[in-house]
Structures are given as structure tokens and as C-alpha cells.
Amino acid sequence: MTLDSSYDVIVIGGGHAGTEASAAAARSGARTALVTPSLNNLGVCSCNPSFGGIGKGTMLREVDALDGVCGRVIDKAGIHFRVLNRTKGPAGWGPRAQIDRKLYKKEMRAEILDTHGLGVLEGKVADIVLGDEKDGKEKRILGVRLESGESIRCKKAVITTGTFLGAEIHIGLDAFPSGRMGEAATVGLSKSLRDAGFQFGRLKTGTPPRLDRRTIDFSRLEEQPGEDPPVPFSYLNNSVAIQNQLLCYGTDTNPSTHDIVRANLDQTIHIRETVKGPRYCPSLESKVIRFHEKKGHKIWLEPEGLDTDVIYPNGISMTIPVVAQEAMLHTVVGLENVKMLQPGYGVEYDYIDPRSLRSTLETRLISGLYLAGQINGTTGYEEAAAQGIVAGINAGLASQNKEQITIQRSDGYIGVMIDDLITKGVTEPYRMFTSRSEFRLSARADNADLRLTTKGRIAGVVGDKRWRHFQDSVQEMSELKALLKNTKMNPRVWAAKGFRVHQGPATRSAYELLRLGGVSVDSLISHVPLIGSYSPEVRARVGIEAVYAPYVQHQKAAIDIFERDEQLILPTDIDYTQIHGLNSEELRVLQITRPESVGMARRCEGVTPTGAIRLLSFVNNVREKERRRVAWQEMEAQKEKYASVC
């Protein structure tokens, strides 16, 4: 076989995982190629025209902290910004933005084409090319073969095929091969990966119909404005490109809507329960079935761009027949005369059991092959981008024989997601929430750069511009913290200035005052004028840090315990059948997941505390026997040495 060209890293797929993966690999210094069926579809938003949300928005901030691209592109293409959960504490805030579809795609394409060391190849990958490792026990990636017949050699490859792997679209009782309306499914890769021994499953997702805004009666609908000023996604930006944000509108389904859905449940194949869909973003059919007592479900009418009349009705993805979809829409207030531009549809697709992955997102079955995005059983642009940046960074580093990075649960939501995937697997599309993280008080949207930018810089994937900006921000925050901490007064003095401080002999610092209700950094400016010399962004961040300081300190003890268990590394070649006392479920799970540490083993679904202790005891015994063996060999070598001297 002749290979026509060569790269360090090849990324298959140009969606949200693929664009982040390819850009990250290139930033690491690897010569990278992104292979996509169409250059025009780089970064296309297949479903909703929005990014972020609760948990998801924090994860995108983490991607940005690692010098990812999507945060900066969102700030250029965003048309409606909001921070969800504002009424709760900052640990629960969820930055969210709606984007102009065409503008986002345009800006992402420009970003990718302008990335040094990254080339984009138009084509469809038909197969992966494999070879044997030196020990003959493991396969390794050699390259990819395109449908055109061309073969491309690579050291590492990242597969980010989204919902296209073995995909089919469902509308009513009709089904046809496709991963997105008007685009063909990916078939060849499924066979190659099955033949390599990967365990496959099927998942499903859906998208709502698209509506013509000119046929909607907005006068009867609830207005939802964006925030003023909009809060950018990227740490590099203090403002967004489009200041004049578009309005969104709210309406609701009603019993008449639900009656039409119920009457057509037997006319859609997508709702069968043999294939799981997203529990936390269900179709309208699923809502009607599961919440039959509810009189209505919220619909948010979201504009798809500045110069288009297409409206995205968030909350009503559906797969009932086209005629029924139109009838259902006409029962909704404000949509009585709406024109449907495209019907809603469902997508059913292949995914690979993510328990076959390492924490670097490299597969254990094929050396040098990484998987990212919905192929791992996740749902959402944010989850895909987060996996993409980790897989891309590690593929790039590994291709240059550099140490790969691991993002742990204690580092942020990206680490939580990857750990959940590789230890528990999925039975339904995985979606990020703040409740999934036991360290969410420490992992907030405001401090992702403090948690991850240094890690990215050490790995060589954070550029000079971002690093300088980060250092400047840290310096300003440190200075303001010091100013607030060093501004100390007697409680009586603070009380005289209007602050409700508990009386006592000890002085209180301005930093401590920020934990009182109604006290902000800005409210202290009149008493400490120098505070006003710092930017609003720095003041806001320091205020949040002050409020959470005691809670974060308390949580640090839990993080220390977690990291101690993570440092107890397990050998990759453990024969779990030799561990006495494991039950059959523990044995099955450990053989599938092959955890990398004792901490990871404890989190595997089905492993009991007793089983984890037996695993640790076994490993310690093996290591002790190995230590004794090495000591005995050294002693025998010394005997031979002295015997030869004598």
C-alpha cells in the first residue's frame, strides 16, 4: 500500500469537536490536517443556534482557558447573551449565547484556516489504516483512507464524526441514511471500528421544525431581552462584537397541542424505547408521554441570525409526520398562522462505549487513535468542544513524543465529564450539569482560567497573547485582593460607614466584608477610592473570590483526598481474575474500564468500597513482590561481583 501524504495528526470531522481538536493539535506544534466532507460546513450548528447554559457554559469557559477557539467565535457571532441562574450564587451561573448561524460558521472557518500548522482537506474518510505495535499485542494507527482512494499517513488520529456514524434520520414512519438533513451518513468507519473490537451502541437525538418569523404574531408573546451589557465568553474579550442584541420570545404548548401529539405517537418510529434519547432535552413526544399531567411546555422562539427570517422553536423537537407537525404548531398561541420551513426530525446514530478510552481520550484498543464528541455518547456542542480540545492537545503532544495532559475532576467540568464517561459509560446521551461535579464551588465560570490556563501553557498549547492577558489579570486580581485584605477597620468604624458588621474586638478587612449580604467591591469604592482604578471585570472576579473563599478552603480538603487517590496509579496489565474476593459485576466492570488509578476504580459503576480495597491490596502485594524480586536480583548481582573479585 502506498500512502500519498503524511501528517503528525489527522482529525476526522469538522464539527465542534473537530474544529477544537484540530486547532489544539496545531497549537501543540503538530503538523495537523482536518478532513471534512465540506469546507463550507466547518463549525456548522446542526441543531440549536446557541451555546452554553448551566454547567455547559462553564465548560466552554474552560475550553477558552485552554486557548480554544469557540469562545472567541461566539463573541463575534453572538446575537443574544444571558447568564442563566443569576438569582443563585456564581457557582450555579450558566453563561449562554445565541449566535447567528451563518456568521458563526464564517468566523469559525476563518479561525481554522488562519491557524498556523493546520491544513483542511475536503474529503470523506472511508477507513482507518492500522498496523501492529512492536510487541504485536496492540494495533496502532498508521493513517486514513479516503473514499476517493487517496491514503494519508499520520502518527495520531482523532475521530469526531458527531451523529453521522451509521446514522439515519426519522420523520414519522420514514427513515433514511443521513447524519444531518441533506448530508450523508458515515458508514465505513463503523465497520472498521467494529472489526477492531470496539463495543457499539445506538443513541438518538432530535431537532425541532424551523419557522418563518414573518408568519408569527409576536404581539401575543412574552419578550425575553438579552443582558445589557452582554457578558463575553472569552477571557480575552471585555465586550462582544454585536452590541444590539435580538429579542427572543416565549410561548407554550397546550392541551390541544398534546392531543395532536398523542394521536400520532403510533406514526413515529423514533420514540421506540430500545434506543435512548436525551433525558434532559427530550422531544415533545417524550414530554407528552412522561409528563402527561402538565397542561403546557415552554417554547422559546429564537432568531437564527441577523439577516434571516428563520426562527428556531427551542423545546419542541419532534418526529411525528409532517402534516401532524404543522397542525400541532397551529394550536400554539402566536403560531396560529405560522409557516413551517423545515420539519422537525430525529437522528439515530452509533456511538462507542467510552469505557474503552483512557483519560487522554486515546483508545486502549488502537494506539494513537483518539475519539471525541458524540461518538463517545455525549450530546451538545459544549461537550463535543470540550472533548475535542483534550483529544487534540493529547494527539498533538503524543505525536511529538511529549507528555500528554490529564484534566481531573478537581480541575473542572471537562475532567468531570471525561471521568464520568470512562468510568461509568453511558446508557443515554450524556449532558453536563453543575450537579455532576462534587467540586462545583471551586469550578465556576468566572475562574476557569485560574484553574486551567497554566496547565495549558505548560503543555505548550496556550499562546503568548493569552498568556500575557492571563498574567496581567492575575496580577491585577492579586493587587486588588491585597488592597482589600490590608484595609482593616474596627467593626464600629465599619458600622459608622453604613455596613452591618457584627461587633467585636477584632478588626475586619474590606475583603471579609464582601461576604456580607448586599456588600460588593463597587460599594467599597467611596471608602477605598483606589479600588476604582481596577477594571469592572477584575472587581467582579475578586468579589466572587472573596465570597467563596471559606467554602473553597473547606472543599480543598476533599480535593486533597481525591488527588491522593488519583496518584495511586494502577498497572495497565492487571489480571483482574487473580484478585480474590471480587464479585462477578466488579470483575466485569474492571475488565471493561481498566481504571488508571485507585480513585478512578472507586468511581466505576458497580465497584463496591470493599472491591476497591481488595484491588488496592492486590496491587500493593504485587508491587511488594516486585520490590523484593528486584532487591534479590541486586543482591545476587553484588554477590557475583564480589565473587569475581575474590
XYZ file of C-alpha atoms in Angstrom:
646
model
C 0.000 0.000 0.000
C 1.286 3.448 -0.930
C 0.463 6.424 1.302
C 0.212 9.687 -0.604
C 0.942 12.261 2.111
C 1.772 12.487 5.786
C 0.796 14.471 8.887
C 1.506 14.269 12.596
C -2.232 14.380 13.411
C -5.334 13.866 11.295
C -8.699 14.974 12.655
C -11.764 13.396 11.049
C -14.794 15.696 11.096
C -15.181 19.479 11.139
C -17.898 19.992 13.751
C -17.443 21.449 17.224
C -15.215 18.600 18.437
C -13.227 18.514 15.196
C -12.512 22.240 14.974
C -11.308 22.379 18.581
C -9.276 19.181 18.191
C -7.522 20.276 15.016
C -6.742 23.773 16.302
C -5.439 22.359 19.600
C -3.217 19.794 17.883
C -1.773 22.524 15.669
C -1.150 24.793 18.677
C 0.867 21.992 20.260
C 3.260 22.194 17.320
C 1.976 19.142 15.432
C 1.541 19.261 11.658
C -2.213 18.745 11.508
C -4.868 18.064 8.887
C -8.618 18.363 9.371
C -10.533 16.130 6.956
C -14.123 17.218 6.330
C -16.637 16.479 3.556
C -17.201 20.207 3.026
C -15.106 23.241 3.850
C -18.331 25.257 3.977
C -19.612 23.210 6.916
C -16.771 23.868 9.353
C -18.331 24.596 12.739
C -21.891 24.256 11.469
C -24.553 24.209 14.201
C -26.678 21.161 13.376
C -29.409 21.844 15.899
C -29.930 24.881 18.145
C -28.322 28.241 17.313
C -26.946 28.638 20.839
C -24.080 27.742 23.143
C -23.718 27.401 26.890
C -26.160 27.034 29.728
C -25.919 25.672 33.249
C -22.742 23.590 33.518
C -22.266 23.771 29.757
C -21.324 27.463 29.809
C -18.666 26.823 32.448
C -17.241 24.049 30.292
C -16.954 26.425 27.330
C -15.091 28.872 29.565
C -12.704 26.017 30.373
C -12.198 25.383 26.651
C -11.404 29.080 26.248
C -8.988 28.958 29.195
C -7.021 26.316 27.259
C -6.867 28.759 24.320
C -9.716 27.079 22.477
C -11.449 28.817 19.597
C -15.216 28.559 20.159
C -15.431 31.185 22.935
C -13.843 33.849 20.746
C -16.039 32.908 17.789
C -19.190 33.067 19.939
C -18.234 36.605 20.983
C -18.013 37.570 17.300
C -21.259 35.886 16.230
C -23.442 36.167 19.334
C -26.795 37.960 18.984
C -28.360 37.318 22.407
C -26.333 36.832 25.624
C -27.684 35.829 29.039
C -26.262 34.356 32.220
C -28.718 31.739 33.468
C -29.343 31.244 37.199
C -28.395 34.840 38.037
C -30.612 34.676 41.142
C -28.359 31.961 42.580
C -24.709 32.084 43.572
C -21.951 32.377 40.920
C -21.146 28.656 41.240
C -24.507 27.964 39.615
C -24.349 30.609 36.896
C -24.608 29.409 33.310
C -23.307 31.738 30.578
C -25.355 31.286 27.397
C -25.392 32.917 23.975
C -27.459 32.601 20.843
C -25.481 33.018 17.673
C -26.035 33.993 14.079
C -25.600 30.626 12.324
C -24.053 31.999 9.134
C -21.788 34.404 10.983
C -20.590 31.712 13.391
C -19.751 29.386 10.516
C -17.970 32.199 8.670
C -15.885 33.211 11.697
C -15.038 29.610 12.632
C -13.912 28.876 9.087
C -11.676 31.975 9.140
C -10.269 30.928 12.531
C -9.426 27.407 11.348
C -7.955 28.473 8.004
C -5.802 31.041 9.808
C -4.392 28.543 12.336
C -0.670 28.003 11.843
C 0.258 24.395 11.125
C -3.312 23.341 10.287
C -4.466 22.298 6.834
C -8.036 21.494 5.798
C -8.653 18.659 3.331
C -12.032 18.184 1.679
C -12.966 14.532 1.529
C -14.738 11.680 3.292
C -12.796 9.132 5.321
C -13.791 5.618 4.311
C -11.489 3.685 6.596
C -8.619 3.881 9.061
C -5.284 2.229 8.265
C -3.803 0.119 11.065
C -0.538 -1.634 11.798
C 0.871 -3.743 14.625
C 2.778 -2.375 17.595
C 6.275 -3.760 18.133
C 5.045 -6.186 20.794
C 2.380 -7.469 18.398
C -0.283 -7.248 21.101
C -1.835 -3.946 20.078
C -2.872 -2.225 16.896
C -1.714 1.294 16.110
C -2.941 3.969 13.747
C -0.989 4.420 10.519
C -3.291 6.666 8.551
C -6.687 7.055 6.911
C -8.105 6.096 3.541
C -10.472 8.467 1.758
C -13.434 7.492 -0.404
C -11.501 8.969 -3.329
C -8.913 6.209 -2.878
C -6.233 8.528 -1.519
C -4.454 7.384 1.634
C -2.861 9.752 4.145
C -0.295 8.678 6.708
C -0.380 10.034 10.251
C 1.133 9.379 13.652
C -2.104 10.061 15.523
C -5.756 10.425 14.513
C -8.833 11.917 16.177
C -12.301 10.758 15.119
C -15.056 13.351 15.665
C -17.905 12.118 13.474
C -20.747 13.509 15.630
C -24.131 11.968 14.836
C -23.006 10.787 11.386
C -21.652 7.343 12.330
C -24.101 4.785 10.945
C -26.799 7.459 11.196
C -30.369 7.578 9.942
C -32.972 10.334 10.047
C -36.552 9.690 11.190
C -39.643 11.696 10.228
C -42.854 9.897 11.078
C -42.504 6.335 9.800
C -39.902 7.308 7.209
C -36.223 6.538 7.809
C -33.243 7.206 5.556
C -29.433 7.227 5.991
C -28.251 10.699 6.996
C -26.494 12.383 9.894
C -27.962 15.831 9.251
C -30.688 16.907 6.844
C -29.239 16.833 3.331
C -25.920 15.181 4.315
C -24.913 11.528 4.022
C -24.122 9.280 6.982
C -20.653 7.851 7.677
C -20.727 4.090 7.178
C -17.239 2.714 6.512
C -15.743 3.804 9.819
C -18.356 1.896 11.803
C -17.263 -1.386 10.241
C -13.565 -0.645 10.756
C -14.052 0.149 14.424
C -16.293 -2.867 14.992
C -13.700 -5.112 13.400
C -11.100 -3.626 15.772
C -13.161 -4.806 18.748
C -14.944 -1.635 19.890
C -18.318 -2.088 21.583
C -21.059 -0.096 19.864
C -24.439 1.159 20.973
C -27.210 3.275 19.451
C -28.439 6.645 20.689
C -30.849 9.193 19.311
C -31.431 12.911 19.317
C -33.783 15.294 17.577
C -34.319 18.811 16.313
C -37.471 20.974 16.097
C -39.102 22.350 12.948
C -37.904 25.710 11.615
C -40.425 28.553 11.372
C -40.913 31.667 9.244
C -40.790 34.727 11.536
C -42.961 36.730 9.104
C -45.901 34.452 9.911
C -45.647 34.695 13.729
C -47.831 37.019 15.826
C -45.218 38.367 18.261
C -47.688 40.810 19.849
C -49.174 37.960 21.873
C -45.851 36.559 23.059
C -43.585 37.064 26.073
C -40.465 39.106 25.287
C -37.076 37.988 26.572
C -34.276 40.547 26.104
C -30.595 39.772 26.399
C -28.406 41.141 29.178
C -27.072 44.672 28.960
C -24.151 44.745 28.693
C -23.613 41.262 27.226
C -21.090 39.082 29.106
C -18.436 37.681 26.692
C -17.472 34.007 26.678
C -13.758 34.521 26.068
C -11.419 35.785 28.780
C -9.650 37.727 26.040
C -12.675 39.958 25.452
C -14.229 42.702 27.542
C -17.138 43.137 25.129
C -18.863 41.296 22.288
C -18.911 42.288 18.626
C -22.684 42.758 18.242
C -23.996 45.107 20.908
C -27.562 45.467 19.580
C -28.968 42.129 20.637
C -32.077 40.497 19.208
C -35.136 39.660 21.258
C -36.359 36.141 21.955
C -39.995 35.322 22.620
C -41.755 32.775 24.803
C -44.973 30.848 24.300
C -46.345 27.481 25.472
C -47.918 24.304 24.224
C -51.422 23.489 25.467
C -53.797 20.511 25.775
C -54.821 20.819 22.113
C -51.151 20.598 21.133
C -50.714 17.487 23.246
C -53.806 15.838 21.822
C -52.359 16.033 18.303
C -49.055 14.592 19.503
C -50.782 11.699 21.308
C -52.890 10.942 18.261
C -49.720 10.491 16.186
C -47.482 8.533 18.560
C -48.074 5.389 16.507
C -46.911 7.280 13.413
C -43.293 7.801 14.502
C -40.595 5.153 14.818
C -38.232 7.482 16.671
C -39.846 7.172 20.106
C -39.165 3.450 20.491
C -37.523 2.790 23.848
C -34.930 0.324 22.555
C -32.757 3.327 21.670
C -32.260 6.006 24.327
C -32.617 9.712 23.672
C -31.588 12.740 25.752
C -33.478 12.637 29.071
C -32.733 16.279 29.887
C -33.605 17.693 26.465
C -36.477 15.398 25.471
C -38.627 15.521 22.373
C -42.148 16.898 22.606
C -43.437 13.339 22.228
C -41.402 12.265 25.273
C -42.649 15.248 27.296
C -46.266 14.431 26.498
C -45.749 10.779 27.498
C -43.660 11.348 30.633
C -45.387 14.474 31.952
C -48.950 13.693 30.945
C -50.356 15.769 33.804
C -48.763 19.020 32.574
C -51.025 21.434 30.716
C -48.220 23.080 28.769
C -44.498 23.114 27.970
C -42.402 26.242 27.340
C -41.314 27.127 23.801
C -38.641 29.768 23.237
C -38.681 31.312 19.781
C -35.070 32.106 18.949
C -33.888 34.010 15.837
C -31.278 32.139 13.803
C -29.464 35.270 12.655
C -29.428 38.958 11.856
C -30.421 38.697 8.201
C -32.697 35.661 8.155
C -36.386 35.085 8.864
C -35.781 31.569 10.253
C -36.933 31.031 13.838
C -35.793 28.104 15.986
C -38.579 26.972 18.404
C -36.497 25.685 21.308
C -38.260 22.995 23.325
C -40.304 21.134 20.718
C -38.012 18.744 18.856
C -40.324 16.180 17.279
C -40.544 13.374 14.741
C -44.296 12.953 14.134
C -45.388 13.161 10.464
C -45.021 16.492 8.688
C -48.778 17.128 8.425
C -49.184 16.496 12.161
C -46.291 18.855 12.951
C -47.992 21.664 11.047
C -51.320 21.028 12.762
C -49.655 20.935 16.170
C -47.866 24.257 15.583
C -51.119 25.986 14.675
C -52.546 25.205 18.143
C -49.866 27.329 19.864
C -50.526 30.968 20.820
C -48.794 33.255 18.326
C -48.217 30.423 15.842
C -51.791 30.044 14.592
C -50.746 31.057 11.061
C -47.100 30.090 11.165
C -45.393 28.650 8.102
C -43.104 25.673 8.737
C -39.906 25.980 6.680
C -38.434 22.587 7.641
C -39.989 19.756 9.664
C -38.513 18.523 12.898
C -36.722 15.195 12.681
C -34.838 12.658 14.767
C -31.385 11.181 14.246
C -30.357 7.722 15.413
C -26.630 7.009 15.345
C -23.808 4.739 16.502
C -21.645 5.518 19.488
C -18.704 3.679 21.016
C -18.650 2.618 24.664
C -16.422 5.355 26.151
C -15.122 2.951 28.789
C -12.696 1.830 26.087
C -10.902 5.204 26.389
C -8.043 6.435 28.515
C -8.362 9.739 30.373
C -6.407 11.328 27.487
C -9.271 10.182 25.174
C -6.917 7.788 23.400
C -8.461 4.380 22.766
C -6.974 1.363 24.504
C -7.625 -0.926 21.529
C -5.772 1.155 18.921
C -2.667 3.083 19.922
C -2.658 6.632 18.603
C -6.403 6.763 17.906
C -8.470 9.312 19.865
C -12.241 9.785 19.978
C -14.114 12.995 20.797
C -17.704 14.217 20.751
C -20.958 12.372 20.214
C -19.129 9.244 19.105
C -18.423 8.868 22.858
C -22.104 9.043 23.790
C -22.417 12.725 24.699
C -24.886 15.322 23.470
C -24.361 19.029 22.857
C -21.901 21.391 21.204
C -20.214 22.190 24.521
C -19.489 18.581 25.478
C -18.137 17.986 21.970
C -15.854 21.040 22.013
C -14.512 20.112 25.450
C -13.647 16.567 24.368
C -12.223 17.878 21.118
C -9.731 20.197 22.767
C -8.491 17.454 25.132
C -8.178 14.859 22.363
C -6.478 17.359 20.045
C -3.994 18.538 22.662
C -3.033 14.975 23.566
C -2.844 13.693 19.997
C -0.603 16.639 19.145
C 1.648 16.176 22.155
C 1.893 12.402 21.694
C 2.805 12.804 18.019
C 5.846 14.772 19.175
C 6.691 12.289 21.967
C 5.709 14.861 24.601
C 3.912 14.121 27.846
C 0.125 14.189 27.492
C -2.168 16.067 29.877
C -4.989 14.771 32.042
C -7.765 17.023 33.281
C -9.090 15.640 36.556
C -12.478 16.050 38.219
C -10.953 18.556 40.643
C -9.726 20.669 37.686
C -13.154 21.392 36.263
C -16.197 20.217 34.372
C -14.165 18.877 31.456
C -12.466 16.499 33.888
C -15.813 15.526 35.428
C -17.254 14.684 32.014
C -14.289 12.616 30.844
C -14.103 10.756 34.148
C -17.846 10.015 34.067
C -17.592 8.716 30.509
C -14.617 6.408 31.005
C -15.654 5.030 34.402
C -19.422 4.742 34.055
C -20.098 4.644 30.328
C -23.445 5.889 29.024
C -26.930 4.463 28.638
C -28.363 7.754 27.332
C -26.805 10.833 25.712
C -24.529 12.433 28.350
C -25.211 16.075 29.169
C -23.295 18.301 31.592
C -24.913 19.830 34.688
C -23.399 21.579 37.695
C -24.784 18.788 39.886
C -22.400 16.288 38.265
C -19.422 17.963 39.933
C -18.629 17.459 43.609
C -16.214 20.409 43.324
C -18.576 22.945 41.756
C -17.889 25.637 44.380
C -14.290 25.680 43.135
C -15.088 25.129 39.442
C -17.006 28.238 38.452
C -17.461 30.069 35.159
C -15.505 33.057 36.483
C -12.297 31.181 37.379
C -11.727 28.653 34.571
C -8.533 30.459 33.549
C -7.148 30.265 37.096
C -7.749 26.523 37.028
C -6.557 25.599 33.542
C -4.554 28.261 31.667
C -1.275 27.487 33.462
C -1.767 23.768 32.774
C -2.283 24.586 29.092
C 0.764 26.857 28.996
C 2.984 24.155 30.496
C 1.702 21.756 27.836
C 2.581 24.299 25.150
C -0.943 24.902 23.809
C -1.630 28.362 25.268
C -0.269 31.126 23.051
C 1.695 34.201 24.077
C -1.226 36.614 23.685
C -3.477 34.683 26.036
C -0.646 34.032 28.478
C 0.170 37.735 28.744
C -3.504 38.565 29.229
C -3.797 35.876 31.901
C -0.708 37.077 33.775
C -1.982 40.662 33.684
C -5.370 39.562 35.051
C -3.802 37.509 37.832
C -1.531 40.413 38.766
C -4.426 42.881 38.938
C -6.563 40.473 40.951
C -3.705 39.833 43.383
C -3.142 43.547 43.854
C -6.826 44.256 44.477
C -7.097 41.324 46.896
C -4.091 42.622 48.822
C -5.594 46.117 48.939
C -8.886 44.793 50.310
C -7.225 42.466 52.803
C -4.929 45.212 54.084
C -7.788 47.676 54.520
C -8.774 46.813 58.092
C -11.010 48.714 60.492
C -12.693 48.229 63.832
C -16.276 46.924 63.467
C -17.570 50.166 64.980
C -15.850 52.154 62.219
C -17.318 49.920 59.505
C -20.751 50.238 61.147
C -20.422 54.032 61.172
C -19.830 53.871 57.410
C -23.130 52.053 56.963
C -22.008 48.408 56.916
C -23.922 45.905 59.070
C -20.940 44.309 60.798
C -21.113 42.121 63.884
C -19.482 43.962 66.766
C -16.404 42.552 68.438
C -12.811 43.386 69.373
C -11.207 42.013 66.183
C -10.681 44.247 63.157
C -12.365 43.284 59.920
C -10.836 43.655 56.467
C -12.663 45.009 53.462
C -12.112 41.590 51.847
C -14.067 39.902 54.662
C -16.854 42.462 54.350
C -17.592 41.185 50.858
C -19.158 38.073 52.425
C -21.911 40.200 53.942
C -25.214 40.440 52.131
C -25.523 43.489 49.928
C -21.806 44.359 50.023
C -19.935 44.451 46.706
C -16.497 45.617 45.671
C -18.076 48.635 43.986
C -19.876 49.613 47.208
C -16.473 49.983 48.872
C -15.072 52.443 46.313
C -16.264 55.533 48.184
C -14.418 54.306 51.281
C -11.338 52.934 49.475
C -11.043 55.100 46.312
C -8.073 53.134 44.930
C -10.462 50.232 44.225
C -11.924 52.301 41.372
C -8.636 52.145 39.459
C -9.240 48.459 38.674
C -11.401 47.316 35.769
C -15.014 46.264 36.353
C -14.100 42.712 35.285
C -11.322 42.430 37.886
C -13.523 43.948 40.596
C -16.312 41.480 39.846
C -13.974 38.492 39.889
C -12.319 39.465 43.144
C -15.750 39.958 44.708
C -16.735 36.399 43.781
C -13.401 35.040 45.048
C -13.972 36.756 48.401
C -17.474 35.330 48.825
C -16.390 31.772 48.040
C -13.008 31.830 49.834
C -14.100 29.999 53.037
C -16.108 27.410 51.082
C -13.271 26.776 48.652
C -10.863 26.359 51.554
C -13.183 23.781 53.090
C -13.531 21.982 49.751
C -9.760 21.885 49.332
C -9.576 19.113 51.938
C -11.875 16.970 49.798
C -9.809 17.792 46.713
C -6.606 16.748 48.518
C -8.145 13.365 49.376
C -9.342 12.957 45.789
C -5.922 13.785 44.338
C -4.217 11.383 46.741
C -6.301 8.513 45.366
C -5.615 9.690 41.798
C -1.872 9.390 42.464
C -2.253 5.681 43.311
C -1.629 4.587 39.721
C -2.740 1.111 38.647
C -0.704 -1.019 36.217
C -2.330 -1.265 32.789
C -1.807 -5.037 32.567
C -3.572 -6.151 35.782
C -5.144 -9.610 35.545
C -8.330 -8.891 37.480
C -9.239 -12.593 37.595
C -6.345 -13.048 40.057
C -7.849 -10.682 42.635
C -9.535 -12.787 45.300
C -12.934 -11.625 46.519
C -14.149 -9.509 43.571
C -17.749 -10.239 42.696
C -18.709 -11.019 39.103
C -20.037 -7.483 38.435
C -16.863 -5.852 39.778
C -14.739 -8.182 37.669
C -16.770 -7.390 34.543
C -16.650 -3.621 35.080
C -12.933 -3.508 35.876
C -12.068 -5.590 32.807
C -14.075 -3.193 30.616
C -12.890 0.113 32.090
C -9.345 -0.863 33.172
C -9.101 2.188 35.507
C -5.885 4.162 35.598
C -5.892 4.857 39.350
C -7.436 3.633 42.579
C -9.550 6.786 42.643
C -10.903 6.011 39.191
C -11.616 2.410 40.224
C -13.672 3.639 43.195
C -15.864 5.653 40.805
C -16.532 2.815 38.369
C -20.216 1.885 38.285
C -20.589 -1.420 40.167
C -17.297 -1.369 42.127
C -18.017 -1.540 45.865
C -15.805 0.039 48.571
C -14.768 -3.495 49.569
C -13.839 -4.293 45.982
C -11.716 -1.146 45.748
C -9.866 -2.122 48.955
C -9.205 -5.619 47.587
C -7.890 -4.094 44.368
C -5.535 -1.780 46.286
C -4.352 -4.660 48.488
C -3.662 -6.822 45.445
C -1.683 -4.090 43.707
C 0.325 -3.358 46.865
C 1.154 -7.063 47.211
C 2.235 -7.269 43.583
C 4.425 -4.193 43.990
C 5.934 -5.552 47.199
C 6.749 -8.852 45.461
C 8.293 -6.903 42.577
C 10.319 -4.792 45.028
C 11.613 -7.937 46.734
C 12.402 -9.553 43.390
C 14.429 -6.528 42.284
C 16.200 -6.377 45.674
C 17.051 -10.101 45.418
C 18.435 -9.640 41.907
C 20.554 -6.723 43.062
C 21.859 -8.749 45.988
C 22.728 -11.692 43.711
C 24.471 -9.322 41.307
C 26.535 -7.921 44.186
C 27.484 -11.473 45.251
C 28.681 -12.298 41.755
C 30.622 -9.053 41.607
C 32.430 -9.723 44.885
C 32.970 -13.397 43.982
C 34.736 -12.385 40.779
C 36.960 -10.002 42.725
C 37.946 -12.730 45.164
